[in-house]
Every structure is written in structure tokens, then in C-alpha cells.
Coordinates of C-alpha atoms and ligand atoms in Angstrom, one line a residue:
X1 CA 11.5 -25.7 -10.0
X2 CA 15.1 -25.4 -12.1
X3 CA 13.6 -22.6 -14.7
X4 CA 13.1 -20.3 -11.4
X5 CA 16.5 -20.6 -10.2
X6 CA 17.8 -19.4 -13.8
X7 CA 14.7 -16.8 -13.8
X8 CA 15.8 -15.8 -10.3
X9 CA 19.8 -16.1 -11.3
X10 CA 19.0 -13.9 -13.9
X11 CA 17.1 -11.0 -11.6
X12 CA 19.8 -11.4 -9.6
X13 CA 22.8 -10.6 -11.8
X14 CA 20.6 -7.7 -13.2
X15 CA 20.4 -6.3 -10.2
X16 CA 24.4 -6.0 -10.0
X17 CA 24.4 -5.2 -13.3
X18 CA 22.5 -2.3 -11.9
X19 CA 24.8 -1.0 -8.3
X20 CA 27.7 -1.5 -10.4
X21 CA 26.4 1.5 -12.6
X22 CA 27.8 4.1 -11.6
X23 CA 31.4 1.9 -11.3
X24 CA 32.0 2.7 -14.7
X25 CA 34.6 4.9 -16.2
X26 CA 33.5 8.5 -14.4
X27 CA 31.2 7.4 -10.8
X28 CA 31.2 10.6 -9.5
X29 CA 30.4 12.6 -12.0
X30 CA 28.1 10.5 -13.8
X31 CA 26.3 9.5 -10.2
X32 CA 26.8 13.4 -9.3
X33 CA 23.9 13.6 -12.5
X34 CA 21.7 11.4 -11.7
X35 CA 20.3 12.8 -8.6
X36 CA 20.0 15.4 -10.2
X37 CA 18.3 14.7 -12.9
X38 CA 14.4 14.7 -12.3
X39 CA 13.2 10.5 -11.5
X40 CA 10.4 9.6 -11.3
X41 CA 11.2 6.5 -9.0
X42 CA 9.5 6.3 -5.5
X43 CA 7.4 9.0 -6.7
X44 CA 4.4 9.2 -7.8
X45 CA 3.0 6.1 -6.7
X46 CA 4.0 5.0 -10.5
X47 CA 4.0 1.3 -10.6
X48 CA 5.2 0.4 -13.7
X49 CA 8.5 2.7 -11.9
X50 CA 8.6 2.7 -7.8
X51 CA 10.9 0.1 -7.6
X52 CA 11.2 -3.7 -8.2
X53 CA 9.1 -4.6 -6.0
X54 CA 5.4 -4.8 -7.4
X55 CA 2.8 -4.7 -5.1
X56 CA 0.8 -8.5 -5.3
X57 CA -1.7 -8.4 -3.2
X58 CA -2.3 -12.1 -1.0
X59 CA -6.3 -11.8 -0.4
X60 CA -9.0 -9.9 -2.9
X61 CA -10.5 -7.2 -1.6
X62 CA -14.2 -7.5 0.1
X63 CA -17.2 -5.7 -1.8
X64 CA -18.2 -2.8 -1.0
X65 CA -20.4 -2.1 1.7
X66 CA -21.5 -0.3 4.4
X67 CA -23.2 3.8 5.3
X68 CA -24.5 4.1 1.7
X69 CA -22.7 7.5 1.9
X70 CA -19.1 6.8 1.6
X71 CA -19.6 4.2 -1.3
X72 CA -18.8 7.3 -3.4
X73 CA -15.4 7.0 -2.2
X74 CA -14.7 3.6 -4.3
X75 CA -12.1 3.9 -6.7
X76 CA -11.0 6.9 -5.8
X77 CA -7.7 7.5 -3.4
X78 CA -6.5 9.2 -1.0
X79 CA -1.9 10.6 -0.8
X80 CA -0.7 12.1 1.7
X81 CA 4.0 12.5 2.3
X82 CA 4.1 12.1 6.0
X83 CA 7.7 12.1 7.1
X84 CA 9.7 9.5 4.2
X85 CA 6.4 7.8 2.5
X86 CA 4.1 8.2 0.7
X87 CA 0.2 6.8 2.3
X88 CA -1.8 5.8 -1.0
X89 CA -5.2 5.2 0.6
X90 CA -8.1 4.0 -1.8
X91 CA -11.4 3.6 0.2
X92 CA -12.9 -0.3 0.2
X93 CA -9.6 -1.4 -1.5
X94 CA -6.1 -1.1 -0.1
X95 CA -3.6 1.1 1.8
X96 CA -0.8 1.1 0.3
X97 CA 3.0 2.8 1.2
X98 CA 5.8 4.2 -0.7
X99 CA 9.3 5.6 0.6
X100 CA 10.9 9.3 -0.4
X101 CA 13.5 8.3 -1.7
X102 CA 15.7 8.3 -5.3
X103 CA 17.4 4.8 -4.4
X104 CA 16.5 2.7 -7.2
X105 CA 14.1 0.1 -5.2
X106 CA 12.7 2.1 -3.3
X107 CA 11.0 0.1 -0.7
X108 CA 6.8 0.3 -1.0
X109 CA 4.4 -1.8 0.4
X110 CA 0.8 -2.6 1.5
X111 CA 0.0 -2.1 4.6
X112 CA -3.7 -4.0 4.6
X113 CA -6.8 -4.8 2.1
X114 CA -10.4 -3.9 3.1
X115 CA -12.1 -6.8 4.5
X116 CA -14.4 -5.5 7.0
X117 CA -16.5 -3.9 9.3
X118 CA -15.9 -2.8 13.4
X119 CA -18.9 -3.0 14.6
X120 CA -19.4 -0.8 17.9
X121 CA -22.6 -0.1 19.7
X122 CA -24.6 0.3 16.7
X123 CA -21.6 2.1 15.2
X124 CA -19.4 1.7 12.2
X125 CA -15.7 2.5 13.8
X126 CA -13.7 1.9 11.5
X127 CA -12.4 0.1 8.1
X128 CA -10.4 -3.2 8.9
X129 CA -7.8 -4.3 6.3
X130 CA -5.2 -6.5 7.9
X131 CA -3.5 -9.6 5.3
X132 CA -0.7 -6.6 4.3
X133 CA 2.8 -7.1 4.2
X134 CA 4.9 -9.6 6.7
X135 CA 6.1 -7.5 9.2
X136 CA 8.4 -9.8 11.1
X137 CA 6.2 -13.0 12.2
X138 CA 3.1 -11.0 11.5
X139 CA 1.2 -9.0 8.8
X140 CA 0.5 -6.0 8.4
X141 CA -3.1 -4.0 8.9
X142 CA -4.5 -0.8 9.0
X143 CA -7.5 0.6 10.6
X144 CA -9.3 3.5 8.9
X145 CA -11.2 5.8 11.1
X146 CA -13.6 8.5 9.3
X147 CA -13.5 11.6 10.7
X148 CA -15.6 14.8 10.0
X149 CA -13.8 17.5 7.4
X150 CA -14.5 19.8 5.0
X151 CA -12.9 17.9 2.5
X152 CA -11.6 15.1 1.6
X153 CA -7.8 13.7 2.9
X154 CA -6.1 11.8 4.5
X155 CA -5.0 13.5 7.8
X156 CA -2.7 11.2 9.8
X157 CA -0.7 7.8 9.8
X158 CA 0.2 6.6 12.9
X159 CA 1.4 2.7 14.8
X160 CA 0.0 2.5 17.7
X161 CA 1.1 -1.1 18.2
X162 CA 4.5 -2.8 15.6
X163 CA 2.5 -3.5 12.3
X164 CA -1.1 -1.9 12.8
X165 CA -1.5 1.6 11.7
X166 CA -4.0 4.2 11.7
X167 CA -5.8 6.1 9.1
X168 CA -7.4 8.5 9.7
X169 CA -9.6 10.4 7.0
X170 CA -11.4 13.5 7.2
X171 CA -14.6 13.8 4.9
X172 CA -17.1 15.7 4.8
X173 CA -19.7 12.3 4.3
X174 CA -19.8 11.1 7.3
X175 CA -20.3 14.9 9.2
X176 CA -24.0 13.7 9.6
X177 CA -24.2 12.3 13.2
X178 CA -26.3 9.5 11.7
X179 CA -24.4 8.5 8.8
X180 CA -22.0 5.6 10.9
X181 CA -24.9 4.0 12.8
X182 CA -25.2 0.6 11.4
X183 CA -29.4 -0.2 12.0
X184 CA -30.8 2.1 10.1
X185 CA -28.7 0.3 7.0
X186 CA -29.7 -3.0 7.5
X187 CA -32.7 -4.2 5.3
X188 CA -36.0 -4.9 7.1
X189 CA -35.7 -8.3 7.8
X190 CA -32.1 -7.7 9.8
X191 CA -33.1 -5.2 11.7
X192 CA -36.4 -7.2 12.9
X193 CA -34.1 -10.3 14.4
X194 CA -32.0 -7.4 15.7
X195 CA -35.5 -6.0 17.1
X196 CA -35.1 -9.9 18.4
X197 CA -31.9 -9.7 20.0
X198 CA -32.5 -7.5 21.7
X199 CA -36.3 -8.7 23.3
X200 CA -33.6 -11.6 24.2
X201 CA -31.4 -9.9 26.3
X202 CA -33.9 -7.5 27.6
X203 CA -35.4 -10.9 29.1
X204 CA -32.4 -11.8 30.1
X205 CA -32.9 -15.1 27.8
X206 CA -29.4 -14.7 26.5
X207 CA -26.3 -13.6 27.5
X208 CA -24.2 -10.9 26.8
X209 CA -21.6 -12.9 25.2
X210 CA -24.7 -14.9 23.3
X211 CA -26.2 -11.1 22.1
X212 CA -22.8 -10.6 20.2
X213 CA -22.6 -13.8 18.7
X214 CA -26.1 -13.2 17.2
X215 CA -25.9 -10.0 16.1
X216 CA -21.9 -10.7 14.4
X217 CA -24.9 -13.3 12.5
X218 CA -27.2 -9.9 11.5
X219 CA -23.3 -7.9 10.7
X220 CA -22.6 -11.2 8.5
X221 CA -25.9 -11.2 6.3
X222 CA -25.7 -7.8 5.8
X223 CA -22.2 -7.8 4.8
X224 CA -20.2 -5.7 6.6
X225 CA -18.2 -8.3 8.7
X226 CA -16.6 -11.8 7.5
X227 CA -18.7 -15.0 8.0
X228 CA -16.8 -18.0 9.4
X229 CA -16.5 -19.4 6.3
X230 CA -14.9 -16.1 4.6
X231 CA -12.7 -16.3 7.3
X232 CA -11.3 -19.6 7.1
X233 CA -11.1 -19.1 2.5
X234 CA -8.7 -15.7 4.1
X235 CA -6.7 -17.9 6.1
X236 CA -6.4 -20.7 3.7
X237 CA -5.5 -18.4 1.1
X238 CA -2.7 -17.3 3.2
X239 CA -1.7 -20.7 4.1
X240 CA -1.2 -21.4 0.1
X241 CA 1.2 -18.0 0.0
X242 CA 3.1 -18.6 3.0
X243 CA 4.5 -22.0 1.1
X244 CA 6.1 -19.9 -0.9
X245 CA 9.4 -18.3 1.1
X246 CA 9.6 -15.1 1.5
X247 CA 11.1 -13.0 -1.6
X248 CA 10.5 -15.9 -3.8
X249 CA 8.4 -15.8 -6.6
X250 CA 4.9 -17.0 -7.0
X251 CA 5.2 -18.1 -10.6
X252 CA 7.6 -18.1 -13.5
X253 CA 5.6 -15.7 -15.1
X254 CA 5.9 -13.1 -12.5
X255 CA 9.8 -14.0 -12.1
X256 CA 10.2 -13.3 -16.3
X257 CA 7.4 -10.1 -15.3
X258 CA 10.3 -9.4 -13.1
X259 CA 13.1 -9.2 -15.1
X260 CA 11.6 -7.7 -18.0
X261 CA 10.8 -5.0 -15.8
X262 CA 14.8 -5.1 -14.0
X263 CA 16.3 -5.1 -17.9
X264 CA 13.6 -2.3 -18.8
X265 CA 16.0 -0.3 -16.1
X266 CA 19.2 -1.5 -17.2
X267 CA 18.8 -0.4 -20.2
X268 CA 17.4 3.3 -19.0
X269 CA 20.4 3.7 -16.8
X270 CA 22.5 3.1 -19.8
X271 CA 20.4 5.9 -21.6
X272 CA 21.2 8.2 -19.6
X273 CA 24.7 7.4 -18.7
X274 CA 25.2 7.9 -22.0
X275 CA 23.0 11.7 -22.4
X276 CA 25.3 12.5 -19.5
X277 CA 28.6 11.2 -20.6
X278 CA 27.5 12.9 -24.0
X279 CA 26.7 16.2 -22.7
X280 CA 29.7 16.3 -19.9
X281 CA 32.3 16.3 -23.1
X282 CA 30.5 18.9 -24.5
X283 CA 30.1 20.6 -21.5
X284 CA 33.8 20.5 -20.9
X285 CA 34.8 21.5 -24.4
X286 CA 33.3 24.5 -23.5
X287 CA 34.6 25.0 -20.2
X288 CA 37.7 24.4 -21.7
X289 CA 37.1 26.7 -25.0
X290 CA 36.7 29.4 -21.9
X291 CA 39.1 29.4 -19.8
X292 CA 42.9 28.2 -20.5
X293 CA 43.5 27.3 -17.3
X294 CA 40.6 25.6 -15.5
X295 CA 40.9 24.2 -11.9
X296 CA 40.0 19.9 -12.5
X297 CA 39.0 19.1 -8.8
X298 CA 37.3 22.2 -8.2
X299 CA 35.1 22.0 -11.6
X300 CA 34.0 18.2 -9.8
X301 CA 32.7 19.5 -7.2
X302 CA 29.8 21.4 -9.5
X303 CA 29.3 19.2 -11.6
Ligands
NAG401 C1 -5.4 -0.4 -5.1 O1 -6.9 -0.5 -4.3 C2 -6.8 0.3 -5.6 C3 -7.9 0.8 -6.3 O2 -8.9 -0.2 -6.3 C4 -6.4 -0.5 -7.3 O3 -6.0 1.0 -8.4 C5 -4.5 -0.4 -6.9 O4 -3.9 -1.4 -7.9 C6 -4.2 -1.8 -5.7 N1 -3.2 -1.7 -4.9 C7 -3.2 -3.0 -4.9 C8 -1.4 -3.4 -4.9 O5 -3.4 -4.2 -5.0
NAG402 C1 -19.7 -9.8 -4.0 O1 -20.7 -9.3 -4.3 C2 -20.7 -10.4 -6.1 C3 -21.8 -10.3 -7.1 O2 -23.1 -8.7 -6.7 C4 -21.1 -11.9 -5.4 O3 -21.7 -12.6 -6.0 C5 -20.7 -11.7 -4.3 O4 -20.9 -12.9 -4.0 C6 -20.1 -10.9 -3.5 N1 -19.4 -11.0 -2.1 C7 -19.2 -10.7 -1.4 C8 -18.0 -11.6 -0.2 O5 -20.9 -10.9 0.1
NAG403 C1 -23.4 4.1 22.0 O1 -24.2 5.2 21.1 C2 -24.6 5.8 22.0 C3 -25.4 6.9 20.7 O2 -25.3 6.6 19.4 C4 -24.0 7.0 23.1 O3 -24.7 7.8 23.4 C5 -23.2 5.7 23.8 O4 -22.7 6.9 24.7 C6 -22.1 5.0 23.4 N1 -21.2 4.4 24.5 C7 -21.1 3.2 24.2 C8 -20.6 2.4 25.1 O5 -19.8 4.3 23.6
NAG404 C1 -0.2 12.3 13.5 O1 0.0 12.0 14.7 C2 0.7 11.6 15.7 C3 0.8 10.6 16.9 O2 -0.2 11.0 17.6 C4 1.5 13.1 16.2 O3 2.4 13.6 17.0 C5 1.8 13.9 15.1 O4 1.5 15.3 15.4 C6 0.0 13.3 13.7 N1 0.1 14.2 13.0 C7 -0.9 14.9 12.2 C8 -0.4 15.8 10.3 O5 -1.8 15.0 12.7

């Protein structure tokens, strides 16, 4: 615990140092110049450079399942910038969000991790991705809806209720009217189980509630939805993660990794400041040669 605290302190001190970066000798010039330089903080979704926070999912993604044509999307990712955020959707994996900002540590986070299909009326209606980053007392969650379109692309991301996101994805893969139907994707065995459940409902041997339960079992057996057991595992994984307070590192290793990254960032920034200072000196000398009289205040506004 003591070691963790020490590590934490180092990271915090580095953090202060970073924030202090433009409090050195020539604050105004330097900070303005750095902003002008191309910076990849927050852009390109580059994990190593997307700020201090590493995105660590709290749960593992489920296996790929569902409509066969959609399965070819596994392993790819699709990004879209909407407002101040870039959203990245990796089908059958996760949805993440990156703030588009030049701040040195723009916000980035996980909106959800692939778990199961939502099934309504014999149709795969959405890809459910719960267990995203904390959002008050809740967790972020995304449901992904597939729409027919002429190319694969994220169309829109909205937040119908707080922390619950809805992502619409257009793809030519779902344009066939039957592609999202569940029954045809099932094994013969599960199909005949379903036939039987239909029969029992028809003969009023089971209630609608019993019918829904039995169907759920079939979807679980097919791997489309999480079994009771899996749901409990998921909860357990989530609870053990909860033991570490907000913002704490889960391990010394993680803390060390963060420390190393921050240290590298400090070095890079120092390097940049130095380069800029050198360039300023050269620029100042040239200007002084060209014009004997220089209005320094005016120059400051341009630099
Ligand atoms: C999201 O999924 C992609 C694709 O598998 C993976 O490369 C990436 O590391 C995942 N991101 C997070 C935060 O788990
Ligand atoms: C995922 O697939 C692997 C290998 O095919 C299997 O061992 C595992 O049980 C599957 N997980 C789930 C949740 O179905
Ligand atoms: C269920 O799906 C069928 C076709 O797949 C459609 O005709 C029917 O209107 C749907 N029912 C509901 C309640 O959504
Ligand atoms: C996204 O959805 C919001 C809310 O429904 C809507 O106002 C906005 O126009 C949509 N944007 C796009 C690009 O479709």
C-alpha cells in the first residue's frame, strides 16, 4: 500500500510539473507555439498518446455471434467525429470515446464492452455493450443498431437517457430483409426446441412469461445472450473492480506504466519547449537584423 502511495505521489508530482510546463521563463510565447505545432494528443485515437488514462475495460468482450454476414466486421473499427468527440466502434469488441481537444490530457473513455444481443420478435435488434466507464453511480452502456446503407460507417451516437448511448451503424450487410432474423441462424436442435415452445404456447400449456423464459434459454444455448451464470460472473468481475476507489490504479504495475508514460511526456514537452526557444532566438535575431526598430508588443501578438 505504501509503495502504491509513493508511486501515486510521483505521478501526481509529474502531473504538476506538466501543468507547470508553461510557467517557465517565456510563458506566453512558448505556450502559444506549442499549440501551433501539430500535436497528436487526442487525435487519431493513438492509445499511447491519447492522454494519461489508459483505457482498461472492466470486463472481457463476449465471443462473436449472431448474423453470420455481420461477423466479418469483427476485428475492424469505425470512427466518427460528432461535436467535440470522436467515437470508435469496434464491432463485437467495444465502443470508446475520445475528446477532440488540444489539452494535454483530453478525456477518453469506454462507453461499453460487447456482451450480448438484444432479441425482440425473432430479430437481432441491437448489439448490447454494457460495463463502460463509471457515469455517476451508473455505468455507461451502448446499444448498437444496424441500418441498411451503402457503406460501413457510424452514422450517429446519441444519449437518449443519461449514460445510455445509442449508436447507429450503416452497413450493406443488413440490407437483406431476413439477415437479422434469429431462427434461421439456430442449430436444428435449437430450432426444434423453439418449435416445441411455440406449440406449447399455442396450446396454452405455458404462459407468455414462461414462453419468454424458454426462448431466453434457447438464445443462451446459442451463445447470443448471457446465461445466468455468465451474468453472475460479470457482476463478480465488476464488484472486484469496484474495490479500488475511483481513480486508483489497480496494480503497482499499472501505476508504474502511467509513471513511465508521464515521464516520457514531460521529456517530449521539454524537448518541444527547447526547440521552440531556439527557434525564437533565431527568429528574433533575423528580425532584429531586418528592422532596427521592433515593436515587441506587436511581435508578441504574432508569435
Ligand atoms: C476495443 O476493441 C479493439 C478491437 O478489438 C481493440 O483493439 C481495443 O484495444 C479495444 N479497446 C479497449 C479499450 O478495450
Ligand atoms: C468463446 O469461445 C471459446 C473458444 O471457442 C470457448 O472456449 C468459450 O467457452 C466461449 N465463451 C463463451 C462465453 O461462450
Ligand atoms: C415481428 O416481426 C414480423 C416480421 O419479422 C413483423 O411482421 C411483425 O409486425 C413484428 N411484430 C412486432 C410486434 O414487432
Ligand atoms: C443524430 O441524432 C440527433 C438526435 O436524434 C439529431 O439531432 C442529429 O441530427 C443526428 N445527426 C446525424 C448526423 O444524423
